[in-house]
Coordinates of C-alpha atoms in Angstrom, one line a residue:
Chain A
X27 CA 114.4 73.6 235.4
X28 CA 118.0 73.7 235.7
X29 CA 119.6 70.8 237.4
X30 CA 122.3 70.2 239.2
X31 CA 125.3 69.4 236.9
X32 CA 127.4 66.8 236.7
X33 CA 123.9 64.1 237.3
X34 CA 123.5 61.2 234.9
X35 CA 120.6 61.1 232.7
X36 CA 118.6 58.3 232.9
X37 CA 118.4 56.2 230.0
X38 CA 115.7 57.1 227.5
X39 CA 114.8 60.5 228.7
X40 CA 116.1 63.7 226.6
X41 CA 119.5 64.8 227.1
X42 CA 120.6 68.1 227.7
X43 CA 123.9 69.1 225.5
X44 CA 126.7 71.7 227.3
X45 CA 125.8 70.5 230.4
X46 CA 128.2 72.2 232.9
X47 CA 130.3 70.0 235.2
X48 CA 131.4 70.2 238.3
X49 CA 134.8 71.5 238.7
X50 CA 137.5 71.9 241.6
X51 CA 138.7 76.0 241.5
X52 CA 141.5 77.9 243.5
X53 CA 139.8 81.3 244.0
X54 CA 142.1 84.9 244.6
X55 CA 140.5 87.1 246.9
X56 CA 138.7 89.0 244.2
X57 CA 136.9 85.9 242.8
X58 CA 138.6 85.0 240.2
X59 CA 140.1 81.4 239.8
X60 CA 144.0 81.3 240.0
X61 CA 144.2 77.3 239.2
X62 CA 141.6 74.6 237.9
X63 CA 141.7 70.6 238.7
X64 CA 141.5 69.1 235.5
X65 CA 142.3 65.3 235.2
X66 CA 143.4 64.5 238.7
X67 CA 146.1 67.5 238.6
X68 CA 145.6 71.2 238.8
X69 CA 146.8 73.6 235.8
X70 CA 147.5 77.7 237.1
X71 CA 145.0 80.3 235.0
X72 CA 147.5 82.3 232.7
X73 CA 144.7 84.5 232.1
X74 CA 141.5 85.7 232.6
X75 CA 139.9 86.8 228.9
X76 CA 136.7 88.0 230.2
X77 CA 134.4 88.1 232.6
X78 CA 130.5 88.2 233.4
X79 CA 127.4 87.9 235.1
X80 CA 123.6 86.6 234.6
X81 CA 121.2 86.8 237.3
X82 CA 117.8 84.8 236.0
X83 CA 114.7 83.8 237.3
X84 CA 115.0 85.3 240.9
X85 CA 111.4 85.9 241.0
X86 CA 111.1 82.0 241.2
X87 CA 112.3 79.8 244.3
X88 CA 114.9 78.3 241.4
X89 CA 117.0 81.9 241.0
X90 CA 120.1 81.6 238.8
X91 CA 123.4 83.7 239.6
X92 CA 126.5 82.8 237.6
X93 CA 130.0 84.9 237.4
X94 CA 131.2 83.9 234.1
X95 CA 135.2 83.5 233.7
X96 CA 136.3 83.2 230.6
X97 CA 139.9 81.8 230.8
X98 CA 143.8 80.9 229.3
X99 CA 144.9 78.1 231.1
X100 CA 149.0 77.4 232.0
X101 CA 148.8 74.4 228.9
X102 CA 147.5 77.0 226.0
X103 CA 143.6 75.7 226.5
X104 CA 140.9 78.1 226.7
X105 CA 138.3 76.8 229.1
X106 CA 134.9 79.2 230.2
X107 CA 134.0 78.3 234.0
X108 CA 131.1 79.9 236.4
X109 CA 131.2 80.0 240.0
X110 CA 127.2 79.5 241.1
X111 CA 126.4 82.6 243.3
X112 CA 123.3 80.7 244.7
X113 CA 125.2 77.0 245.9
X114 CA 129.0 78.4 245.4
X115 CA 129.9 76.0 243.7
X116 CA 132.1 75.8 240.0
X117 CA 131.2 74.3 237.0
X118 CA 132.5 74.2 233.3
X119 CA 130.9 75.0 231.0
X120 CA 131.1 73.9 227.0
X121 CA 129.6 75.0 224.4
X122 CA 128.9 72.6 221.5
Chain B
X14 CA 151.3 114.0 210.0
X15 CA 154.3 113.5 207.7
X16 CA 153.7 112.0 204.2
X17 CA 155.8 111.4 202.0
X18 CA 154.4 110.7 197.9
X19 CA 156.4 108.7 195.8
X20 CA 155.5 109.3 192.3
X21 CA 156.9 108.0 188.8
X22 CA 155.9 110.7 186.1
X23 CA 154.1 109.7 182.4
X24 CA 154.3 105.8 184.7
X25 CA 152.7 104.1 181.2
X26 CA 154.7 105.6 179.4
X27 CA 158.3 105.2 181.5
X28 CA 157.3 100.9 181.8
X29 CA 156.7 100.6 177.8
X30 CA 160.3 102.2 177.5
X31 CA 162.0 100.3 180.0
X32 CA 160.4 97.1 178.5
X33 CA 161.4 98.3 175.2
X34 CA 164.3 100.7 175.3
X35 CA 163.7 101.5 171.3
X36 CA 161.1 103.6 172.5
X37 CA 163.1 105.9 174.9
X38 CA 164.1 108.5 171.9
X39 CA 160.5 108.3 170.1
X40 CA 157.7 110.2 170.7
X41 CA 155.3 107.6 172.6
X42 CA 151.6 107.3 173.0
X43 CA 149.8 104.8 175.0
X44 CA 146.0 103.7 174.8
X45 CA 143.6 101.4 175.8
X46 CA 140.9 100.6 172.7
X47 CA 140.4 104.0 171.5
X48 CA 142.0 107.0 173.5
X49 CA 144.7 107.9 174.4
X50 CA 145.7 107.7 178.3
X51 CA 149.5 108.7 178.6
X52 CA 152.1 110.2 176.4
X53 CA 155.5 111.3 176.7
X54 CA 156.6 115.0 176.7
X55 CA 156.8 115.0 172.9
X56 CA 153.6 114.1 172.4
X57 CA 151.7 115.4 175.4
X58 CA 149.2 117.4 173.3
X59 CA 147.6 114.0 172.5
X60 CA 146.9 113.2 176.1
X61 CA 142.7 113.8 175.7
X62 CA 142.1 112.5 172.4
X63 CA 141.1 109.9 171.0
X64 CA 143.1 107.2 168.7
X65 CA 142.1 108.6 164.9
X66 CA 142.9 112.2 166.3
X67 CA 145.9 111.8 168.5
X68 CA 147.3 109.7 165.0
X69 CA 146.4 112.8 162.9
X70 CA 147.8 115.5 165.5
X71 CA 151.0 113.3 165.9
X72 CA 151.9 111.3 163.2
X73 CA 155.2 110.5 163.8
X74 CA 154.9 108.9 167.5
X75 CA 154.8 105.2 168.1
X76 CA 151.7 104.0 169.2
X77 CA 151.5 100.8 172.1
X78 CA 148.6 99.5 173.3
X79 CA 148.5 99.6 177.0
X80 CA 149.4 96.5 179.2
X81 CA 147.7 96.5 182.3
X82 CA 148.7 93.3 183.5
X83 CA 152.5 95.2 183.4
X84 CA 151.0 98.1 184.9
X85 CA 149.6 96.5 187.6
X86 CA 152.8 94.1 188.2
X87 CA 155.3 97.2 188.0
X88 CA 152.9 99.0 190.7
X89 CA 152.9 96.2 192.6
X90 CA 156.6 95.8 192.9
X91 CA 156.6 99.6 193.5
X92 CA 154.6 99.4 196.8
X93 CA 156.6 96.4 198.0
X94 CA 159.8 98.6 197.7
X95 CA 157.8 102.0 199.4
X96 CA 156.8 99.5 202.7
X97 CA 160.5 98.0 202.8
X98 CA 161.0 102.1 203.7
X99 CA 157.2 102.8 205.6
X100 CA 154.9 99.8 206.2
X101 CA 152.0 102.5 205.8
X102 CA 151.3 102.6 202.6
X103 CA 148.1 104.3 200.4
X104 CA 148.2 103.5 196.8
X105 CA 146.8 106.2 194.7
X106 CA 147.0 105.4 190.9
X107 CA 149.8 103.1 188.6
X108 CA 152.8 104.6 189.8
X109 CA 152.0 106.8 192.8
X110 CA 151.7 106.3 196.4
X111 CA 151.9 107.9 199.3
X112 CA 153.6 106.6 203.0
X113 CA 153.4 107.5 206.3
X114 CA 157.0 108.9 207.5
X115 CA 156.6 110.5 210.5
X116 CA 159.2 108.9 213.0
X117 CA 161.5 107.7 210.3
X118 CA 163.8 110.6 210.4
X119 CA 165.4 109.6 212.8
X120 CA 167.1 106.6 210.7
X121 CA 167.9 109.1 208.3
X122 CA 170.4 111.8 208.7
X123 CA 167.4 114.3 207.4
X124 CA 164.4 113.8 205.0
X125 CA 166.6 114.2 201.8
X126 CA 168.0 110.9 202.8
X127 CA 164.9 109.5 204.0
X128 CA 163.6 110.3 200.0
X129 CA 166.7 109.2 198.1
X130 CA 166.0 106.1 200.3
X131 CA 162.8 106.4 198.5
X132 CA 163.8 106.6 195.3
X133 CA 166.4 104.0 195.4
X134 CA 163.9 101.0 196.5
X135 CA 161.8 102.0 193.8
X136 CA 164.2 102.2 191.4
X137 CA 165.9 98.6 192.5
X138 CA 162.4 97.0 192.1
X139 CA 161.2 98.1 189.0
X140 CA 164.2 100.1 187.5
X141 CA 162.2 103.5 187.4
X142 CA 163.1 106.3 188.5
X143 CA 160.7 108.2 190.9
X144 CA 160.4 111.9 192.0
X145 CA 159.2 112.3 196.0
X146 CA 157.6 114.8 198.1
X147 CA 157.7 115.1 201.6
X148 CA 155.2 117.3 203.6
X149 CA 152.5 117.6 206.0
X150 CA 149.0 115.9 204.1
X151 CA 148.8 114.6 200.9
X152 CA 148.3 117.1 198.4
X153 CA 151.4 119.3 199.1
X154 CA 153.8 116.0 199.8
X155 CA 152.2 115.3 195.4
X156 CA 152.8 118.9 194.7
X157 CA 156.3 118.8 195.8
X158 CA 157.2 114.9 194.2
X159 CA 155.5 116.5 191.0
X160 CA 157.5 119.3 190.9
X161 CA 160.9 118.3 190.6
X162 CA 162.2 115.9 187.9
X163 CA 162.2 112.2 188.5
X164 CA 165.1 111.2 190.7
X165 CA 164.8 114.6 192.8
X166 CA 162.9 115.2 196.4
X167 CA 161.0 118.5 197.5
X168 CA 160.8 118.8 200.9
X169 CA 158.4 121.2 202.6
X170 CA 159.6 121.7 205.9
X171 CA 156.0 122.3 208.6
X172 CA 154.4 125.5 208.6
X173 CA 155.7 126.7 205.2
X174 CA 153.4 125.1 203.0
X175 CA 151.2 127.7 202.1
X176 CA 154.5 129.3 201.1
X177 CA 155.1 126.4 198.6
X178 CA 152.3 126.3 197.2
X179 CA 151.4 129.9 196.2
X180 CA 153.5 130.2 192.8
X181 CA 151.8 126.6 192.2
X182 CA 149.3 126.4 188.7
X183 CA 145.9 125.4 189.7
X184 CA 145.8 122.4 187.5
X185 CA 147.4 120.6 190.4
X186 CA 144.4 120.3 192.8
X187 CA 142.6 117.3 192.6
X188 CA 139.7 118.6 190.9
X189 CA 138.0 118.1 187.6
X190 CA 139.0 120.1 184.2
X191 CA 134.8 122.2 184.5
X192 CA 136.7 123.4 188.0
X193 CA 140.0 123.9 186.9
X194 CA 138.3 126.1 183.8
X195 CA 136.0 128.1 186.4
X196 CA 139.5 129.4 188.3
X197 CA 141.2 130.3 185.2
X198 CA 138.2 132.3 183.9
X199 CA 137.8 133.9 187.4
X200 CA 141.7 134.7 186.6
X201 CA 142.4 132.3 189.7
X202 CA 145.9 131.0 188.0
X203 CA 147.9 130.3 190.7
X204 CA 147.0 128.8 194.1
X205 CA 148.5 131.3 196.0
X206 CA 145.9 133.7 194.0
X207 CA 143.1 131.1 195.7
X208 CA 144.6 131.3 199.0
X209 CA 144.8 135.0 199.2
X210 CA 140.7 135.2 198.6
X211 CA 138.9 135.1 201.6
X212 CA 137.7 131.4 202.4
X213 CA 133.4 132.4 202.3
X214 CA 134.5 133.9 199.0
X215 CA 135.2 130.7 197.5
X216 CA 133.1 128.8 199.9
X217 CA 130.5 131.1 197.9
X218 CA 131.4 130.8 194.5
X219 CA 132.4 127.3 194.6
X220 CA 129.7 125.9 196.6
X221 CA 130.3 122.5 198.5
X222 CA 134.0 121.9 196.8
X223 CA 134.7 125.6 197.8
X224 CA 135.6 124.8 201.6
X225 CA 138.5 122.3 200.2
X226 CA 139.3 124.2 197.0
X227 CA 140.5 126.7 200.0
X228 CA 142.3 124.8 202.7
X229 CA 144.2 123.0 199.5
X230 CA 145.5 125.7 198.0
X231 CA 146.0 127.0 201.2
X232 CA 148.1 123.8 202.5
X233 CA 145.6 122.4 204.7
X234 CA 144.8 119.0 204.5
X235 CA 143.7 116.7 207.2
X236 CA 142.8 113.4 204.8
X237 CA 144.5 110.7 206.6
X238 CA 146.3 108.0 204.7
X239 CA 144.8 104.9 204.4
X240 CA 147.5 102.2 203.8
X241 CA 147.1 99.0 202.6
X242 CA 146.1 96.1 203.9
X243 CA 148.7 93.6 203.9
X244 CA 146.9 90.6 201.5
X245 CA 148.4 87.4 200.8
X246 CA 148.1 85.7 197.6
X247 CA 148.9 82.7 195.6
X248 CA 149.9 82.9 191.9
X249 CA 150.6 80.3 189.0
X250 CA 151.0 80.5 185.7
X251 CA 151.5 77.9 182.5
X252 CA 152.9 79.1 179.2
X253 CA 152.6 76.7 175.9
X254 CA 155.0 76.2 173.7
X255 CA 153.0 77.4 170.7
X256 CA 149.4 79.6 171.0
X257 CA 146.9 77.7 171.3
X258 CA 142.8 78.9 171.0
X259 CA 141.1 75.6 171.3
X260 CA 139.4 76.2 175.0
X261 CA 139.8 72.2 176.4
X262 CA 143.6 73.2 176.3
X263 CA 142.9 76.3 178.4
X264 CA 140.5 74.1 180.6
X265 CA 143.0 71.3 181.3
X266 CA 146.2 74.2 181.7
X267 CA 143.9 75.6 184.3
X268 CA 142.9 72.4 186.4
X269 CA 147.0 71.7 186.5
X270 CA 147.3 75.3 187.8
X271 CA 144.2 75.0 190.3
X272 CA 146.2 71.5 191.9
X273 CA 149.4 73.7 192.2
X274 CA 147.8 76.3 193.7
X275 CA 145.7 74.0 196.0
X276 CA 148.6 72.5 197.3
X277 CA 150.3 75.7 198.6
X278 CA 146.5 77.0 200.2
X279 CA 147.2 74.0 202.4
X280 CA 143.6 73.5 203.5
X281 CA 142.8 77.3 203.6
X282 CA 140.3 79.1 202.2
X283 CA 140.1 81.5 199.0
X284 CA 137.6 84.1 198.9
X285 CA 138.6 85.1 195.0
X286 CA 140.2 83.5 191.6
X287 CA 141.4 85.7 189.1
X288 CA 141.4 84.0 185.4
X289 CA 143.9 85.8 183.2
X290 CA 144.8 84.7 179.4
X291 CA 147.7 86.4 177.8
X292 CA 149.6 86.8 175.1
X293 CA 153.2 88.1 175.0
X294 CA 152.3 88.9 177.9
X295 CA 149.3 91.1 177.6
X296 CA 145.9 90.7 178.7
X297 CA 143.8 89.4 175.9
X298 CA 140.9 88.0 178.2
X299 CA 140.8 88.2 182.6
X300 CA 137.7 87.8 184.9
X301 CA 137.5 88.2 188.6
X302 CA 135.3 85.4 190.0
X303 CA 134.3 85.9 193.6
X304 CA 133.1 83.3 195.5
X305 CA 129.6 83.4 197.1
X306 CA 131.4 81.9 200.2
X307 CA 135.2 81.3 200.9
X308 CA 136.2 77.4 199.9
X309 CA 139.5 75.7 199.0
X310 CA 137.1 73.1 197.5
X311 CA 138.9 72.2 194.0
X312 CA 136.4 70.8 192.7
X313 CA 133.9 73.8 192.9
X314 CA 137.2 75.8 191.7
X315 CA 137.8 73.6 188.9
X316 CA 133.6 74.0 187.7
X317 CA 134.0 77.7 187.9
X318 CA 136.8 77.2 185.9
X319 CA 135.1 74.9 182.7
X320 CA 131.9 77.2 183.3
X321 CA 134.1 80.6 182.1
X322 CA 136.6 78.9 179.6
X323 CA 134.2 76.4 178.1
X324 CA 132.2 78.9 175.9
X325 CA 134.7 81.7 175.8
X326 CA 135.3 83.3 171.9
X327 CA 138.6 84.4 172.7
X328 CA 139.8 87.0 169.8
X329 CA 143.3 85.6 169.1
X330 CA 145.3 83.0 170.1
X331 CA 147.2 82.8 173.8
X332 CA 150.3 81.6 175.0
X333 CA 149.6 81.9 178.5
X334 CA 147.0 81.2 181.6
X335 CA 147.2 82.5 184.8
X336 CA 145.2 82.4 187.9
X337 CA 145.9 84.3 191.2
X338 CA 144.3 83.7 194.5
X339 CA 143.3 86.2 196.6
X340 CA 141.0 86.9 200.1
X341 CA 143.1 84.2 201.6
X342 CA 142.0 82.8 205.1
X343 CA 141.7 80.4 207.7
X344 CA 140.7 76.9 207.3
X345 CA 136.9 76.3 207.0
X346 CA 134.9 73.4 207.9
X347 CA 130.9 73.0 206.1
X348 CA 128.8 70.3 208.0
X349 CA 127.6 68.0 205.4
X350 CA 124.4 66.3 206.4
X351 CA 125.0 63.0 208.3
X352 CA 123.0 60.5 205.5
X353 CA 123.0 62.5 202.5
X354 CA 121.8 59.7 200.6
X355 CA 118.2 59.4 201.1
X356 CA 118.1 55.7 199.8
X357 CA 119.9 53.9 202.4
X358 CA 117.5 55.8 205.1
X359 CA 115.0 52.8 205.5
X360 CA 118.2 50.9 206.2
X361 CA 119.4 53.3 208.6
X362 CA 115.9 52.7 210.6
X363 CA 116.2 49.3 210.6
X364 CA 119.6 49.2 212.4
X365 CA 118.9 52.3 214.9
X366 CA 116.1 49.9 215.8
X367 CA 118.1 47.0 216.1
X368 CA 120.7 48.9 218.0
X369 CA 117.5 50.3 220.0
X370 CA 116.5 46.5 221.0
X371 CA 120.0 45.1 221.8
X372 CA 120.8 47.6 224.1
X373 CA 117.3 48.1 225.3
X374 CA 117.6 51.9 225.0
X375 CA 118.3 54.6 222.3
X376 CA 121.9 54.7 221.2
X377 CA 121.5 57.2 218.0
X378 CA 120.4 60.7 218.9
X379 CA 119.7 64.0 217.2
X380 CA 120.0 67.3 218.6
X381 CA 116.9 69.8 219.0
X382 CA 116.5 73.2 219.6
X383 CA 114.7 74.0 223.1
X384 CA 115.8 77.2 223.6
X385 CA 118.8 78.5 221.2
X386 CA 118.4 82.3 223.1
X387 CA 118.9 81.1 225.9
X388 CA 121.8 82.7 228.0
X389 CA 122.7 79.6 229.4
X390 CA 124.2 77.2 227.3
X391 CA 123.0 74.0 228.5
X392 CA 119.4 74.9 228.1
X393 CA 119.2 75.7 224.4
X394 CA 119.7 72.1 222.9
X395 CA 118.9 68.2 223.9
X396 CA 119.7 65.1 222.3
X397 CA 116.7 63.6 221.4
X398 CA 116.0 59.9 220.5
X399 CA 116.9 59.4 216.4
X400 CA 113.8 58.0 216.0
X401 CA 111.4 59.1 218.7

């Protein structure tokens, strides 16, 4: 259902809006990101607004596991990221 | 809890004579179509009656009609000055209020200076003088400011208020005259006589209201103040030079004043537009229009506007229009619909498809709802082909 972000869509097929990107993260130790590469440079996390969890679909082979970070970047912007508990990977994510 | 009440006795009454200092040596009655609702001391056996009877009881007083667009101003200007001393703030009636002073003292050298402070930012704003209580809860802090003469303070240091109170007449609780009567004829004159009874007694006779008939008279009293809410708001008025009646002149006075105003919203929102028409500066006509939705959309303003003035039958002639903005807030954006006009839509087919077969694939989407619960944002709308 979900896939993985960051892929082009192929021309003529439906396009999914907010689709997360791929994103570089500096971690601390608890989890949380300390710095974000945005643009080819990487901005420090002022602060972390809130954070969160969903767990979906594990009772299919496609299970979903985000950690939510809502965040106050070093240059005022407010960006929402999720590491993927599954892959480990981060993503931004928008909302439209 | 420390509260201080700042309160301006007969309040009508001391604003007519201050805006008319004739007055200050006549016996004064003030009311509003046809009683009576404030007189001075000369005349205070008016203060329930009506017009016709108030005339015939005291012939000799001057009668004003009351001005509650001066009222209100004065009050105003009387809470600004109270929040220069406490930013908490409860307004209770034209020309009382009470503030929040615990912590103050120590900017004071005790709470005498704290309530000449008081008294001298009231009387610097609107050139009144004001009496002012100071006390734990409400209703002793208005006992005390309504027991000494304008200009005074009563102070009623913790602990004693039950002590205060008990030589008080029961006409001061905040209670209506039926109740009032009912403790007089139970020979309940004082509230020292109420406090003495045991609390079921008067929980008893006085059902519900008996529990804080009691702790009142008694000195208890937990209400907490409620201050203000600090509310911005934008005001403009536009005098003529000579009265005018005819309501196109109204109309067009009110569009000038709705561009001023506009201009100082600066793309904010208002949530309500009071209309006022005056003349020497009283209220001969004022509605309160609140908007279904916040806008800082003139023109719906300005059609509000024509809709009330258009077909008004004002009673006299006014010199004056003003409208005040109030509910002020942030800037807000309403999504028009992308091709409103349904006309050009065959023409907007014809160059999506043209679009469609230059570029060999769709190029104008719309969005669709999949699955708006959804927890994850991505899956809850897609951009589907405009005309798939």
């Amino acid at each position: 259902m979900l896939k993985a972000p960051g892929r082009a869509e192929r021309p003529g097929t439906l396009r999914r809006l907010n689709a997360p990107r791929t994103i570089e993260v500096r971690a601390e130790a608890g989890g949380a990101p300390s710095a974000l590469r945005r643009r080819g440079r990487w901005v420090e996390v002022a602060e972390v607004l809130d954070r969160y969890r969903t767990d979906d679909r594990w009772w299919t082979a496609e299970p979903i596991s985000r950690s939510y970070y809502a965040l106050l970047l070093e240059d005022g912007r407010a960006v929402t990221v999720f590491r993927d508990e599954v892959s480990g990977g981060w993503s931004e994510q928008r909302y439209g | 809890m420390r509260i201080a009440c700042v309160f301006i006795p007969s309040f009508t009454v001391a604003v007519e004579r201050r805006a008319d200092p004739r007055l200050a040596e006549q016996p004064l009655v003030v009311y509003d179509r046809n009683a009576v609702i404030d007189a001075s001391p000369e005349a205070a056996s008016t203060r329930v009656l009506t017009v016709r009877q108030a005339k015939a009881a005291c012939p000799h007083a001057v009668f004003v009609e009351a001005n509650r667009a001066l009222y209100r101003d004065v009050t105003e200007a009387m809470l600004n000055a109270v929040e220069e001393v406490s930013p908490l703030v409860e307004p209770v009636e034209p020309g009382a209020a009470y503030a929040d002073v615990l912590g103050l003292q120590g900017h004071y050298d005790d709470e005498f200076s704290l309530s000449a402070a008081l008294v001298e930012a009231v009387r610097t704003a609107t050139g009144l003088l004001a009496g002012t209580g100071i006390a734990d809860g409400k209703f002793v802090a208005w006992a005390a400011a309504s027991s000494v003469p304008p200009g005074d303070a009563g102070v009623v240091p913790s602990g004693r208020e039950q002590e205060f109170l008990r030589d008080k007449d029961t006409a001061l609780l905040p209670f209506g005259p039926d109740v009032i009567l009912r403790l007089n004829l139970l020979a309940l004159r004082t509230l020292g006589d109420i406090a003495a009874l045991p609390r079921t007694s008067v929980e008893a006779q006085f059902g519900r209201i008996g529990t804080r008939l009691w702790e009142l008279a008694s000195g208890i009293d937990r209400e907490p103040l409620r201050p203000r809410k600090p509310q911005e708001s934008l005001s403009e008025r536009l005098s003529f030079d000579a009265s005018v009646v005819a309501t196109e002149a109204l109309v067009m006075a009110g569009r000038q004043l709705l561009a001023r105003l506009l201009r100082r919203l600066k793309g904010r929102t208002a949530r309500r537009m009071h209309l006022q028409l005056l003349a020497d500066d009283r209220i001969v006509w004022e509605k309160l229009e609140v908007f279904r939705e916040p806008t800082g959309d003139e023109r719906r303003m300005v059609l509000i506007l024509k809709t009330r003035l258009s077909f008004l039958e004002l009673p006299q002639a006014v010199d004056t229009v003003a409208i005040t903005l109030t509910g002020i807030g942030r800037e807000m954006a309403k999504q028009e619909k992308l091709f409103a006009d349904t006309q050009n839509l065959n023409q907007i087919a014809e160059a999506i498809r043209q679009l469609r077969a230059r570029y060999d694939r769709p190029m104008i989407y719309r969005v669709a709802e999949v699955d708006p619960c959804s927890r994850h944002p991505e899956e809850r709308s897609v951009l589907v082909p405009y005309d798939a």
